[in-house]
Short mmCIF file of C-alpha atoms (C1' of nucleotides) in Angstrom, two decimals:
data_model
loop_
_atom_site.label_atom_id
_atom_site.label_comp_id
_atom_site.label_asym_id
_atom_site.label_seq_id
_atom_site.Cartn_x
_atom_site.Cartn_y
_atom_site.Cartn_z
CA MET A 1 -89.77 -51.03 -88.88
CA LEU A 2 -93.24 -50.05 -89.54
CA TRP A 3 -95.53 -47.21 -88.15
CA GLU A 4 -99.48 -47.79 -87.94
CA ARG A 5 -101.41 -45.18 -89.98
CA ALA A 6 -103.98 -43.53 -87.87
CA ARG A 7 -105.98 -42.02 -90.97
CA GLU A 8 -108.14 -43.54 -93.38
CA PRO A 9 -107.11 -44.55 -96.44
CA HIS A 10 -105.94 -47.95 -94.37
CA ALA A 11 -106.47 -46.86 -91.01
CA HIS A 12 -104.71 -49.19 -88.55
CA ARG A 13 -102.35 -50.64 -91.37
CA TRP A 14 -99.13 -50.57 -91.12
CA SER A 15 -97.17 -49.00 -93.43
CA LEU A 16 -93.44 -48.29 -94.65
CA PRO A 17 -91.23 -45.04 -93.76
CA GLY A 18 -91.06 -42.79 -96.44
CA GLY A 19 -92.45 -39.23 -97.99
CA GLY A 20 -92.35 -36.98 -100.84
CA LEU A 21 -89.38 -36.31 -102.86
CA GLY A 22 -88.40 -32.76 -102.42
CA ALA A 23 -86.97 -30.42 -105.10
CA ASP A 24 -83.54 -30.36 -104.46
CA GLU A 25 -82.37 -34.06 -103.35
CA ASP A 26 -82.65 -37.12 -105.37
CA VAL A 27 -84.25 -40.44 -104.19
CA GLU A 28 -81.63 -41.67 -101.99
CA ALA A 29 -81.20 -38.47 -100.15
CA SER A 30 -84.59 -38.00 -99.69
CA ILE A 31 -85.42 -41.65 -98.12
CA ARG A 32 -82.36 -40.97 -96.23
CA ARG A 33 -83.54 -37.65 -94.62
CA GLN A 34 -87.12 -39.39 -94.20
CA LEU A 35 -85.53 -42.32 -91.86
CA ALA A 36 -83.15 -39.49 -89.84
CA GLU A 37 -86.54 -37.15 -89.16
CA LYS A 38 -89.05 -39.58 -88.70
CA VAL A 39 -87.87 -42.32 -87.19
CA ASP A 40 -84.29 -41.53 -86.06
CA VAL A 41 -82.20 -43.89 -88.24
CA ARG A 42 -78.88 -41.79 -88.96
CA GLN A 43 -76.54 -44.36 -89.96
CA LEU A 44 -77.60 -46.95 -92.69
CA SER A 45 -75.09 -49.54 -93.01
CA HIS A 46 -76.03 -50.20 -96.49
CA VAL A 47 -78.76 -48.54 -98.97
CA GLU A 48 -80.15 -49.89 -102.50
CA GLN A 49 -82.66 -48.89 -104.44
CA LEU A 50 -85.10 -51.90 -104.91
CA ALA A 51 -87.55 -51.05 -107.76
CA VAL A 52 -90.20 -48.43 -108.61
CA PHE A 53 -93.75 -49.02 -108.00
CA SER A 54 -95.96 -47.25 -110.40
CA ALA A 55 -99.64 -49.04 -110.72
CA PRO A 56 -101.86 -46.30 -111.25
CA THR A 57 -104.40 -47.63 -108.28
CA ARG A 58 -101.93 -48.11 -106.06
CA VAL A 59 -102.78 -45.71 -103.42
CA PRO A 60 -106.12 -44.21 -103.83
CA GLY A 61 -106.27 -40.35 -105.31
CA PRO A 62 -104.25 -39.03 -107.40
CA ARG A 63 -100.87 -40.81 -108.50
CA VAL A 64 -97.97 -41.51 -106.73
CA VAL A 65 -94.72 -43.26 -107.98
CA ALA A 66 -93.03 -44.68 -105.23
CA THR A 67 -89.21 -45.70 -105.32
CA ALA A 68 -88.78 -48.54 -103.06
CA PHE A 69 -85.23 -49.09 -101.24
CA LEU A 70 -83.82 -51.68 -99.55
CA GLY A 71 -82.15 -49.91 -95.79
CA LEU A 72 -79.84 -52.11 -93.60
CA VAL A 73 -78.84 -51.37 -90.23
CA PRO A 74 -76.67 -53.76 -87.36
CA SER A 75 -78.76 -55.46 -85.28
CA ASP A 76 -77.90 -53.91 -82.41
CA THR A 77 -79.09 -50.14 -83.08
CA ASP A 78 -82.03 -49.01 -81.24
CA PRO A 79 -83.24 -45.51 -82.29
CA VAL A 80 -85.84 -43.57 -80.91
CA VAL A 81 -88.81 -43.88 -82.63
CA PRO A 82 -92.23 -42.28 -82.17
CA SER A 83 -95.00 -43.87 -80.21
CA ASP A 84 -96.63 -45.32 -83.65
CA THR A 85 -93.75 -46.79 -84.63
CA ALA A 86 -92.25 -49.95 -83.98
CA TRP A 87 -90.23 -53.00 -84.98
CA HIS A 88 -91.09 -55.97 -86.18
CA PRO A 89 -90.17 -59.35 -86.73
CA VAL A 90 -89.94 -60.16 -90.66
CA ASP A 91 -91.35 -63.50 -90.34
CA ALA A 92 -94.39 -62.03 -88.27
CA LEU A 93 -95.76 -58.61 -89.82
CA PRO A 94 -98.91 -57.20 -89.22
CA ALA A 95 -101.29 -56.19 -92.14
CA THR A 96 -99.73 -53.33 -94.16
CA ALA A 97 -100.91 -50.57 -95.85
CA PHE A 98 -101.25 -50.20 -100.09
CA ASP A 99 -99.20 -52.27 -101.75
CA HIS A 100 -96.12 -52.28 -99.17
CA GLU A 101 -96.32 -56.12 -98.41
CA ALA A 102 -95.15 -56.67 -101.90
CA ILE A 103 -92.46 -54.04 -101.36
CA ILE A 104 -91.63 -55.91 -98.49
CA LEU A 105 -91.38 -59.32 -100.23
CA ARG A 106 -89.22 -57.51 -102.67
CA ALA A 107 -86.92 -56.04 -99.84
CA ARG A 108 -86.34 -59.83 -98.49
CA HIS A 109 -85.75 -61.85 -101.62
CA ARG A 110 -83.10 -58.89 -102.71
CA LEU A 111 -81.54 -59.34 -99.19
CA ALA A 112 -81.66 -63.03 -99.37
CA SER A 113 -80.03 -63.43 -102.51
CA LYS A 114 -77.28 -60.77 -101.83
CA LEU A 115 -76.49 -62.52 -98.52
CA SER A 116 -75.27 -64.95 -100.74
CA TYR A 117 -73.19 -63.98 -103.24
CA THR A 118 -71.69 -60.44 -101.26
CA ASN A 119 -70.13 -59.87 -98.33
CA LEU A 120 -73.58 -57.58 -97.51
CA GLY A 121 -73.77 -59.56 -94.30
CA PHE A 122 -71.77 -56.84 -92.43
CA ALA A 123 -74.42 -54.34 -92.98
CA LEU A 124 -76.89 -56.48 -90.41
CA ALA A 125 -74.02 -57.30 -88.24
CA PRO A 126 -72.34 -55.48 -85.13
CA PRO A 127 -69.14 -54.55 -85.32
CA SER A 128 -67.78 -57.87 -83.44
CA PHE A 129 -69.83 -61.23 -83.13
CA THR A 130 -69.38 -64.56 -82.85
CA ILE A 131 -70.57 -67.34 -85.16
CA SER A 132 -73.61 -68.31 -83.37
CA ALA A 133 -74.59 -64.88 -83.41
CA LEU A 134 -74.10 -64.25 -87.13
CA ARG A 135 -75.68 -67.80 -88.25
CA SER A 136 -79.03 -66.41 -85.87
CA LEU A 137 -78.87 -62.80 -88.35
CA TYR A 138 -78.13 -65.28 -91.56
CA SER A 139 -81.25 -67.61 -90.45
CA ALA A 140 -83.52 -64.88 -89.68
CA ALA A 141 -82.78 -63.09 -93.01
CA LEU A 142 -82.62 -66.11 -95.18
CA GLY A 143 -85.83 -67.50 -93.63
CA TYR A 144 -83.79 -71.30 -93.31
CA LYS A 145 -81.42 -72.69 -90.70
CA VAL A 146 -77.53 -72.04 -91.71
CA SER A 147 -75.22 -74.33 -89.97
CA ALA A 148 -72.60 -72.42 -88.07
CA THR A 149 -69.85 -74.22 -89.38
CA ASN A 150 -70.13 -74.07 -93.10
CA LEU A 151 -71.26 -70.15 -92.32
CA GLN A 152 -67.70 -69.92 -90.86
CA ARG A 153 -65.95 -71.69 -93.45
CA VAL A 154 -67.86 -70.04 -96.61
CA LEU A 155 -66.96 -66.39 -95.52
CA SER A 156 -63.48 -67.29 -94.25
CA ARG A 157 -62.59 -68.92 -97.35
CA ARG A 158 -64.12 -65.95 -99.64
CA GLY A 159 -61.50 -63.48 -97.30
CA LEU A 160 -64.79 -61.84 -95.71
CA LEU A 161 -64.36 -62.64 -92.01
CA GLU A 162 -61.33 -62.37 -90.08
CA PRO A 163 -60.84 -63.27 -85.86
CA THR A 164 -60.40 -60.20 -83.61
CA GLY A 165 -59.11 -62.23 -81.35
CA GLY A 166 -61.28 -61.72 -78.52
CA VAL A 167 -63.66 -64.15 -77.14
CA ALA A 168 -67.28 -63.85 -76.15
CA PRO A 169 -68.34 -63.91 -72.07
CA VAL A 170 -70.09 -67.19 -71.94
CA GLY A 171 -73.34 -68.15 -71.10
CA PRO A 172 -75.42 -69.26 -67.67
CA SER A 173 -75.18 -73.18 -69.54
CA GLY A 174 -71.46 -72.90 -70.03
CA GLY A 175 -69.79 -74.58 -73.00
CA ARG A 176 -66.91 -73.09 -75.13
CA PRO A 177 -66.38 -69.75 -75.09
CA ALA A 178 -67.15 -68.55 -78.68
CA ALA A 179 -64.55 -66.75 -80.52
CA LEU A 180 -65.06 -62.74 -81.87
CA PHE A 181 -64.98 -61.81 -85.67
CA ARG A 182 -65.36 -58.98 -87.71
CA PHE A 183 -66.36 -58.62 -91.39
CA VAL A 184 -62.96 -57.59 -93.21
CA SER A 185 -64.42 -54.82 -95.17
CA ARG A 186 -67.45 -53.05 -94.81
CA GLU A 187 -68.18 -51.95 -98.05
CA MET A 188 -70.23 -54.05 -100.53
CA ARG A 189 -68.66 -56.43 -102.79
CA VAL A 190 -69.55 -59.09 -105.14
CA THR A 191 -68.35 -62.62 -104.62
CA ASP A 192 -67.89 -63.19 -108.24
CA PRO A 193 -70.31 -65.93 -108.89
CA PHE A 194 -69.31 -68.55 -111.50
CA ALA A 195 -68.31 -66.50 -114.37
CA VAL A 196 -69.15 -68.29 -117.86
CA LEU A 197 -65.23 -68.21 -118.42
CA ARG A 198 -64.04 -65.89 -115.63
CA PRO A 199 -62.28 -63.11 -117.47
CA PRO A 200 -58.29 -62.46 -118.24
CA ALA A 201 -57.92 -61.47 -114.49
CA GLY A 202 -58.75 -57.61 -114.55
CA ARG A 203 -60.94 -57.63 -117.47
CA SER A 204 -64.57 -55.79 -116.48
CA LEU A 205 -66.92 -53.19 -116.80
CA GLY A 206 -66.10 -51.46 -114.12
CA MET A 207 -68.75 -50.42 -111.00
CA MET B 1 -80.28 -48.27 -130.08
CA LEU B 2 -80.04 -44.90 -129.85
CA TRP B 3 -81.58 -41.55 -131.82
CA GLU B 4 -80.01 -38.24 -132.35
CA ARG B 5 -81.14 -35.13 -130.55
CA ALA B 6 -81.69 -32.47 -133.19
CA ARG B 7 -82.71 -29.70 -131.17
CA GLU B 8 -80.88 -28.52 -127.77
CA PRO B 9 -79.86 -29.16 -125.24
CA HIS B 10 -77.51 -31.42 -126.28
CA ALA B 11 -78.52 -31.22 -130.34
CA HIS B 12 -76.44 -33.79 -132.08
CA ARG B 13 -75.70 -36.00 -129.26
CA TRP B 14 -77.72 -39.38 -129.17
CA SER B 15 -80.04 -40.59 -126.07
CA LEU B 16 -81.72 -43.71 -125.24
CA PRO B 17 -85.27 -43.96 -126.52
CA GLY B 18 -88.18 -43.18 -123.38
CA GLY B 19 -90.61 -40.77 -122.72
CA GLY B 20 -93.24 -39.20 -120.35
CA LEU B 21 -95.76 -41.76 -117.91
CA GLY B 22 -99.06 -41.83 -118.85
CA ALA B 23 -101.82 -41.34 -116.43
CA ASP B 24 -103.09 -45.13 -116.99
CA GLU B 25 -99.93 -47.10 -117.24
CA ASP B 26 -97.45 -48.44 -115.13
CA VAL B 27 -93.77 -47.74 -115.79
CA GLU B 28 -92.96 -51.03 -117.87
CA ALA B 29 -96.27 -50.32 -119.90
CA SER B 30 -94.84 -47.03 -120.49
CA ILE B 31 -91.61 -47.88 -121.93
CA ARG B 32 -93.37 -51.01 -123.59
CA ARG B 33 -95.41 -48.64 -125.23
CA GLN B 34 -92.41 -46.18 -126.23
CA LEU B 35 -90.37 -48.94 -127.89
CA ALA B 36 -93.46 -49.98 -129.43
CA GLU B 37 -94.25 -46.43 -131.30
CA LYS B 38 -90.92 -44.74 -131.58
CA VAL B 39 -88.81 -47.79 -132.64
CA ASP B 40 -90.79 -50.36 -133.94
CA VAL B 41 -89.63 -52.53 -130.88
CA ARG B 42 -92.42 -54.78 -129.82
CA GLN B 43 -91.52 -58.10 -128.93
CA LEU B 44 -89.12 -57.78 -125.87
CA SER B 45 -87.45 -60.83 -124.94
CA HIS B 46 -86.73 -59.39 -121.71
CA VAL B 47 -87.54 -56.16 -119.68
CA GLU B 48 -86.61 -55.26 -116.14
CA GLN B 49 -86.23 -52.01 -114.14
CA LEU B 50 -82.44 -50.79 -113.83
CA ALA B 51 -82.89 -47.87 -111.09
CA VAL B 52 -84.44 -44.51 -111.02
CA PHE B 53 -82.18 -41.78 -112.03
CA SER B 54 -82.92 -38.75 -109.99
CA ALA B 55 -80.41 -36.24 -109.23
CA PRO B 56 -82.02 -32.74 -109.08
CA THR B 57 -79.81 -31.60 -112.14
CA ARG B 58 -79.83 -34.33 -114.50
CA VAL B 59 -81.34 -32.33 -117.15
CA PRO B 60 -81.77 -28.75 -117.55
CA GLY B 61 -85.27 -27.38 -116.79
CA PRO B 62 -87.95 -28.54 -114.51
CA ARG B 63 -86.77 -32.12 -112.86
CA VAL B 64 -87.41 -35.09 -114.21
CA VAL B 65 -87.08 -38.24 -112.65
CA ALA B 66 -86.48 -41.23 -114.91
CA THR B 67 -86.92 -45.13 -114.36
CA ALA B 68 -84.32 -46.60 -116.64
CA PHE B 69 -85.15 -50.24 -117.80
CA LEU B 70 -83.14 -52.83 -119.46
CA GLY B 71 -84.59 -54.55 -122.71
CA LEU B 72 -83.41 -57.35 -124.77
CA VAL B 73 -84.08 -58.27 -128.00
CA PRO B 74 -82.91 -61.36 -129.85
CA SER B 75 -80.05 -60.68 -131.95
CA ASP B 76 -81.35 -61.26 -135.53
CA THR B 77 -84.20 -59.07 -134.73
CA ASP B 78 -84.38 -55.97 -137.38
CA PRO B 79 -87.38 -53.11 -136.30
CA VAL B 80 -88.11 -50.35 -138.82
CA VAL B 81 -86.11 -47.30 -137.47
CA PRO B 82 -86.86 -43.67 -137.94
CA SER B 83 -84.13 -42.08 -139.90
CA ASP B 84 -82.62 -40.52 -136.69
CA THR B 85 -82.62 -43.67 -134.71
CA ALA B 86 -79.85 -46.51 -135.20
CA TRP B 87 -77.89 -49.44 -133.53
CA HIS B 88 -74.52 -48.92 -131.96
CA PRO B 89 -72.01 -52.04 -131.21
CA VAL B 90 -71.84 -51.33 -127.16
CA ASP B 91 -68.18 -51.35 -126.84
CA ALA B 92 -68.00 -47.79 -129.30
CA LEU B 93 -70.82 -45.72 -128.28
CA PRO B 94 -71.03 -42.32 -129.47
CA ALA B 95 -71.48 -39.36 -127.24
CA THR B 96 -74.51 -39.56 -125.04
CA ALA B 97 -76.69 -37.02 -124.03
CA PHE B 98 -77.70 -35.96 -120.27
CA ASP B 99 -76.48 -39.23 -117.88
CA HIS B 100 -77.66 -41.45 -120.50
CA GLU B 101 -73.95 -43.11 -120.36
CA ALA B 102 -74.44 -43.60 -117.11
CA ILE B 103 -77.60 -45.56 -117.72
CA ILE B 104 -75.79 -47.30 -120.30
CA LEU B 105 -73.14 -48.54 -117.93
CA ARG B 106 -75.49 -49.65 -115.69
CA ALA B 107 -77.41 -51.70 -117.88
CA ARG B 108 -74.20 -53.36 -119.16
CA HIS B 109 -72.77 -54.06 -116.02
CA ARG B 110 -76.36 -55.82 -115.24
CA LEU B 111 -76.31 -57.57 -118.09
CA ALA B 112 -73.00 -59.07 -117.63
CA SER B 113 -73.98 -60.40 -114.11
CA LYS B 114 -77.06 -61.96 -115.17
CA LEU B 115 -75.70 -63.79 -118.13
CA SER B 116 -73.52 -65.59 -115.30
CA TYR B 117 -76.14 -66.86 -113.03
CA THR B 118 -79.32 -66.73 -115.10
CA ASN B 119 -80.55 -68.06 -118.29
CA LEU B 120 -81.03 -64.91 -119.77
CA GLY B 121 -78.79 -65.57 -122.81
CA PHE B 122 -82.25 -67.04 -124.12
CA ALA B 123 -83.06 -63.28 -124.06
CA LEU B 124 -79.91 -62.56 -126.45
CA ALA B 125 -79.85 -65.27 -129.06
CA PRO B 126 -82.41 -66.48 -131.50
CA PRO B 127 -84.52 -69.47 -131.28
CA SER B 128 -81.95 -71.61 -132.63
CA PHE B 129 -77.88 -71.17 -132.73
CA THR B 130 -74.37 -72.68 -133.09
CA ILE B 131 -72.67 -72.39 -130.00
CA SER B 132 -69.94 -70.72 -131.79
CA ALA B 133 -72.63 -67.73 -132.55
CA LEU B 134 -73.32 -67.81 -128.91
CA ARG B 135 -70.03 -67.47 -128.13
CA SER B 136 -69.82 -64.23 -129.74
CA LEU B 137 -73.22 -63.12 -128.35
CA TYR B 138 -72.04 -63.90 -124.59
CA SER B 139 -68.45 -62.09 -125.86
CA ALA B 140 -69.63 -58.85 -127.10
CA ALA B 141 -72.29 -58.87 -123.73
CA LEU B 142 -69.37 -59.62 -121.01
CA GLY B 143 -66.56 -57.64 -122.80
CA TYR B 144 -64.06 -60.34 -122.86
CA LYS B 145 -63.67 -63.66 -124.34
CA VAL B 146 -64.96 -67.32 -123.75
CA SER B 147 -64.41 -70.12 -124.22
CA ALA B 148 -66.81 -72.58 -126.35
CA THR B 149 -66.02 -75.60 -124.72
CA ASN B 150 -66.59 -74.12 -121.20
CA LEU B 151 -69.75 -72.30 -122.22
CA GLN B 152 -71.56 -75.06 -123.54
CA ARG B 153 -70.55 -77.12 -120.78
CA VAL B 154 -71.66 -75.16 -118.26
CA LEU B 155 -74.77 -73.96 -119.71
CA SER B 156 -75.95 -77.54 -120.23
CA ARG B 157 -74.99 -78.85 -117.16
CA ARG B 158 -76.75 -76.10 -115.68
CA GLY B 159 -79.68 -77.85 -117.87
CA LEU B 160 -80.32 -74.55 -119.88
CA LEU B 161 -79.31 -75.57 -123.34
CA GLU B 162 -80.51 -78.68 -125.57
CA PRO B 163 -79.44 -79.72 -129.03
CA THR B 164 -82.00 -79.09 -131.28
CA GLY B 165 -80.35 -81.93 -133.67
CA GLY B 166 -80.16 -80.25 -136.93
CA VAL B 167 -76.92 -78.52 -138.18
CA ALA B 168 -75.77 -75.22 -139.12
CA PRO B 169 -74.34 -74.77 -143.12
CA VAL B 170 -70.91 -74.73 -143.28
CA GLY B 171 -68.65 -71.57 -144.27
CA PRO B 172 -66.54 -70.92 -147.05
CA SER B 173 -63.44 -71.97 -144.85
CA GLY B 174 -64.68 -75.39 -144.31
CA GLY B 175 -64.64 -77.31 -140.84
CA ARG B 176 -66.79 -79.25 -139.46
CA PRO B 177 -70.44 -78.14 -139.04
CA ALA B 178 -71.53 -76.74 -135.99
CA ALA B 179 -74.65 -78.46 -134.12
CA LEU B 180 -77.89 -76.17 -133.50
CA PHE B 181 -79.10 -75.57 -129.79
CA ARG B 182 -81.93 -73.91 -128.06
CA PHE B 183 -82.21 -72.80 -124.71
CA VAL B 184 -84.51 -74.66 -122.61
CA SER B 185 -86.87 -72.21 -121.29
CA ARG B 186 -87.14 -68.46 -122.62
CA GLU B 187 -88.15 -67.31 -119.25
CA MET B 188 -85.95 -65.97 -116.98
CA ARG B 189 -84.45 -68.38 -113.76
CA VAL B 190 -81.71 -68.08 -111.58
CA THR B 191 -79.22 -70.54 -111.61
CA ASP B 192 -79.44 -71.12 -107.68
CA PRO B 193 -75.87 -69.71 -107.03
CA PHE B 194 -73.78 -71.05 -103.98
CA ALA B 195 -76.28 -70.75 -101.04
CA VAL B 196 -74.94 -70.23 -97.63
CA LEU B 197 -76.20 -74.02 -96.87
CA ARG B 198 -78.83 -74.48 -98.97
CA PRO B 199 -82.88 -74.37 -97.68
CA PRO B 200 -83.87 -78.15 -97.10
CA ALA B 201 -84.90 -78.54 -100.65
CA GLY B 202 -88.52 -75.96 -101.21
CA ARG B 203 -87.98 -73.82 -99.00
CA SER B 204 -87.81 -70.21 -100.38
CA LEU B 205 -89.54 -67.13 -100.28
CA GLY B 206 -91.16 -67.00 -103.17
CA MET B 207 -90.56 -64.80 -106.43
"C1'" DC C 1 -58.67 -89.16 -154.44
"C1'" DC C 2 -55.08 -87.82 -151.09
"C1'" DA C 3 -53.18 -84.49 -147.93
"C1'" DG C 4 -53.26 -80.44 -145.59
"C1'" DG C 5 -56.02 -76.99 -143.34
"C1'" DT C 6 -60.13 -75.27 -140.52
"C1'" DT C 7 -63.65 -75.62 -137.61
"C1'" DT C 8 -66.43 -77.61 -134.03
"C1'" DT C 9 -66.91 -81.40 -130.57
"C1'" DC C 10 -65.47 -84.43 -126.91
"C1'" DG C 11 -62.92 -86.60 -122.84
"C1'" DC C 12 -59.71 -86.58 -119.65
"C1'" DC C 13 -57.68 -84.08 -115.58
"C1'" DT C 14 -57.06 -80.68 -112.04
"C1'" DT C 15 -58.56 -77.57 -108.56
"C1'" DC C 16 -61.68 -75.28 -105.88
"C1'" DC C 17 -65.74 -74.90 -103.27
"C1'" DG C 18 -70.29 -76.26 -101.14
"C1'" DG C 19 -71.88 -79.81 -97.98
"C1'" DG C 20 -71.95 -83.27 -94.09
"C1'" DC C 21 -70.25 -85.50 -90.05
"C1'" DG C 22 -67.70 -86.88 -85.82
"C1'" DA C 23 -64.18 -85.95 -82.61
"C1'" DA C 24 -61.89 -82.28 -79.82
"C1'" DA C 25 -61.16 -78.46 -77.18
"C1'" DA C 26 -63.02 -75.41 -73.38
"C1'" DC C 27 -66.34 -74.20 -70.56
"C1'" DG C 28 -70.12 -74.41 -67.12
"C1'" DT C 29 -71.98 -77.39 -62.96
"C1'" DG C 30 -73.49 -81.07 -59.43
"C1'" DC D 1 -63.72 -85.08 -60.98
"C1'" DA D 2 -67.45 -86.66 -64.14
"C1'" DC D 3 -70.97 -84.70 -67.03
"C1'" DG D 4 -73.46 -81.99 -70.15
"C1'" DT D 5 -72.71 -77.95 -73.51
"C1'" DT D 6 -71.37 -75.18 -76.78
"C1'" DT D 7 -68.20 -74.21 -79.85
"C1'" DT D 8 -64.25 -75.55 -83.24
"C1'" DC D 9 -61.70 -77.95 -86.06
"C1'" DG D 10 -60.30 -82.02 -89.17
"C1'" DC D 11 -61.29 -85.28 -92.64
"C1'" DC D 12 -63.94 -86.49 -96.41
"C1'" DC D 13 -67.27 -86.34 -100.15
"C1'" DG D 14 -69.10 -84.83 -104.61
"C1'" DG D 15 -69.76 -81.52 -107.99
"C1'" DA D 16 -68.97 -77.49 -111.02
"C1'" DA D 17 -65.26 -74.49 -113.25
"C1'" DG D 18 -61.39 -74.35 -116.40
"C1'" DG D 19 -57.96 -75.92 -119.29
"C1'" DC D 20 -55.54 -78.90 -122.71
"C1'" DG D 21 -55.10 -81.75 -126.15
"C1'" DA D 22 -57.07 -85.34 -129.59
"C1'" DA D 23 -60.45 -86.66 -132.37
"C1'" DA D 24 -64.17 -85.98 -135.98
"C1'" DA D 25 -66.24 -83.95 -139.59
"C1'" DC D 26 -65.92 -80.81 -142.93
"C1'" DC D 27 -63.54 -78.01 -146.96
"C1'" DT D 28 -59.83 -76.87 -150.86
"C1'" DG D 29 -56.07 -77.94 -153.80
"C1'" DG D 30 -53.01 -80.55 -156.15
#
DNA sequence: CCAGGTTTTCGCCTTCCGGGCGAAAACGTG
DNA sequence: CACGTTTTCGCCCGGAAGGCGAAAACCTGG
């Protein structure tokens, strides 16, 4: 979601929502406030810090240090956005302001990585969905086609997915009706990757 | 590596090296400068941003926003540190100042994770080493024992490790002399984890 | 110089997971 | 009721983690 700058510098270029840090909030509270006030996004299914962008010349004028965030909402959310703001498909972005293109690239990379080794898909998906719909989400986020067969198997084997029991209405062209699924948990957890000798079951650093 | 605060607030508690951001540097240049000037660490084998810590009350007095870094040096480096500064084993840290304990916990967690799915071990190890020595490093960083057999096999299979040809001198208690190894690359690269249908060989987002 | 202890290294085996493929199931339509 | 479509399931393969024990290569003491 981007908004189009009206004034210089970088007039008519699109930029990420954000704003200054208030005296009584931390950076996460700040970005949540900005999104709620400016683009009506109040229910973020996932928020995490991306990185600090601090090059002295990243914006004209006085030095601005930005903490970039990755924020996700389910694919069916449709906030009431101002007229200068709009959704853009991530593989066809317009010209962006300042270093925002670099920030977006980092965000895309982070999302793609975490989709592979966490259950972060829950943050993009609606409460219930078909495997085909989930496949579309994953393909869009990852940038390449994924197999529905494999997606279901991998997520199921990790214990992340469970059937709701319901089925989706069939489309105009027929076909077997798709079963509906949901994510078992809607809090992020990492799928222990290969672990160079797994800990003796229990030992970890916490977090 | 921590230094002991002499003055209030938090006198006699230990704190992470760091300092203010200069006008003509970004945050990474800043932390490199701080480490070089204050604790004589000039050759960092790896540096990466950890997170921003920005709670309004994290330090007494005026608001301070900190960008925390994870910085690694090979285990054989021995910089000339001031008298109030010292190395501490990570599993027996003294009382730390402000929110530095939380920062350290994050750093340990990040390091442990990346040791599993990247070649980041090179940043902790000297140019050449035995498997036993590497095992000690990994065990210390991960917080649990790893098997030397598995460590060598996994790292070798990933193409990260190669034998130098030399052998280490044997200890006073005998035993077969250990072969020396080195990391193939000393730049960080991720070991493609399971990828929910791997991309068609080549397709990626870059970075 | 040989027996016994120590440390490292190698090979074999098992289990588990990603990945591909094709058949079967379950719907529409003409 | 035959046919196309979409989803789902089962079967198989290869590769990687993980465990275990034997073999290799060194030391020391008798």
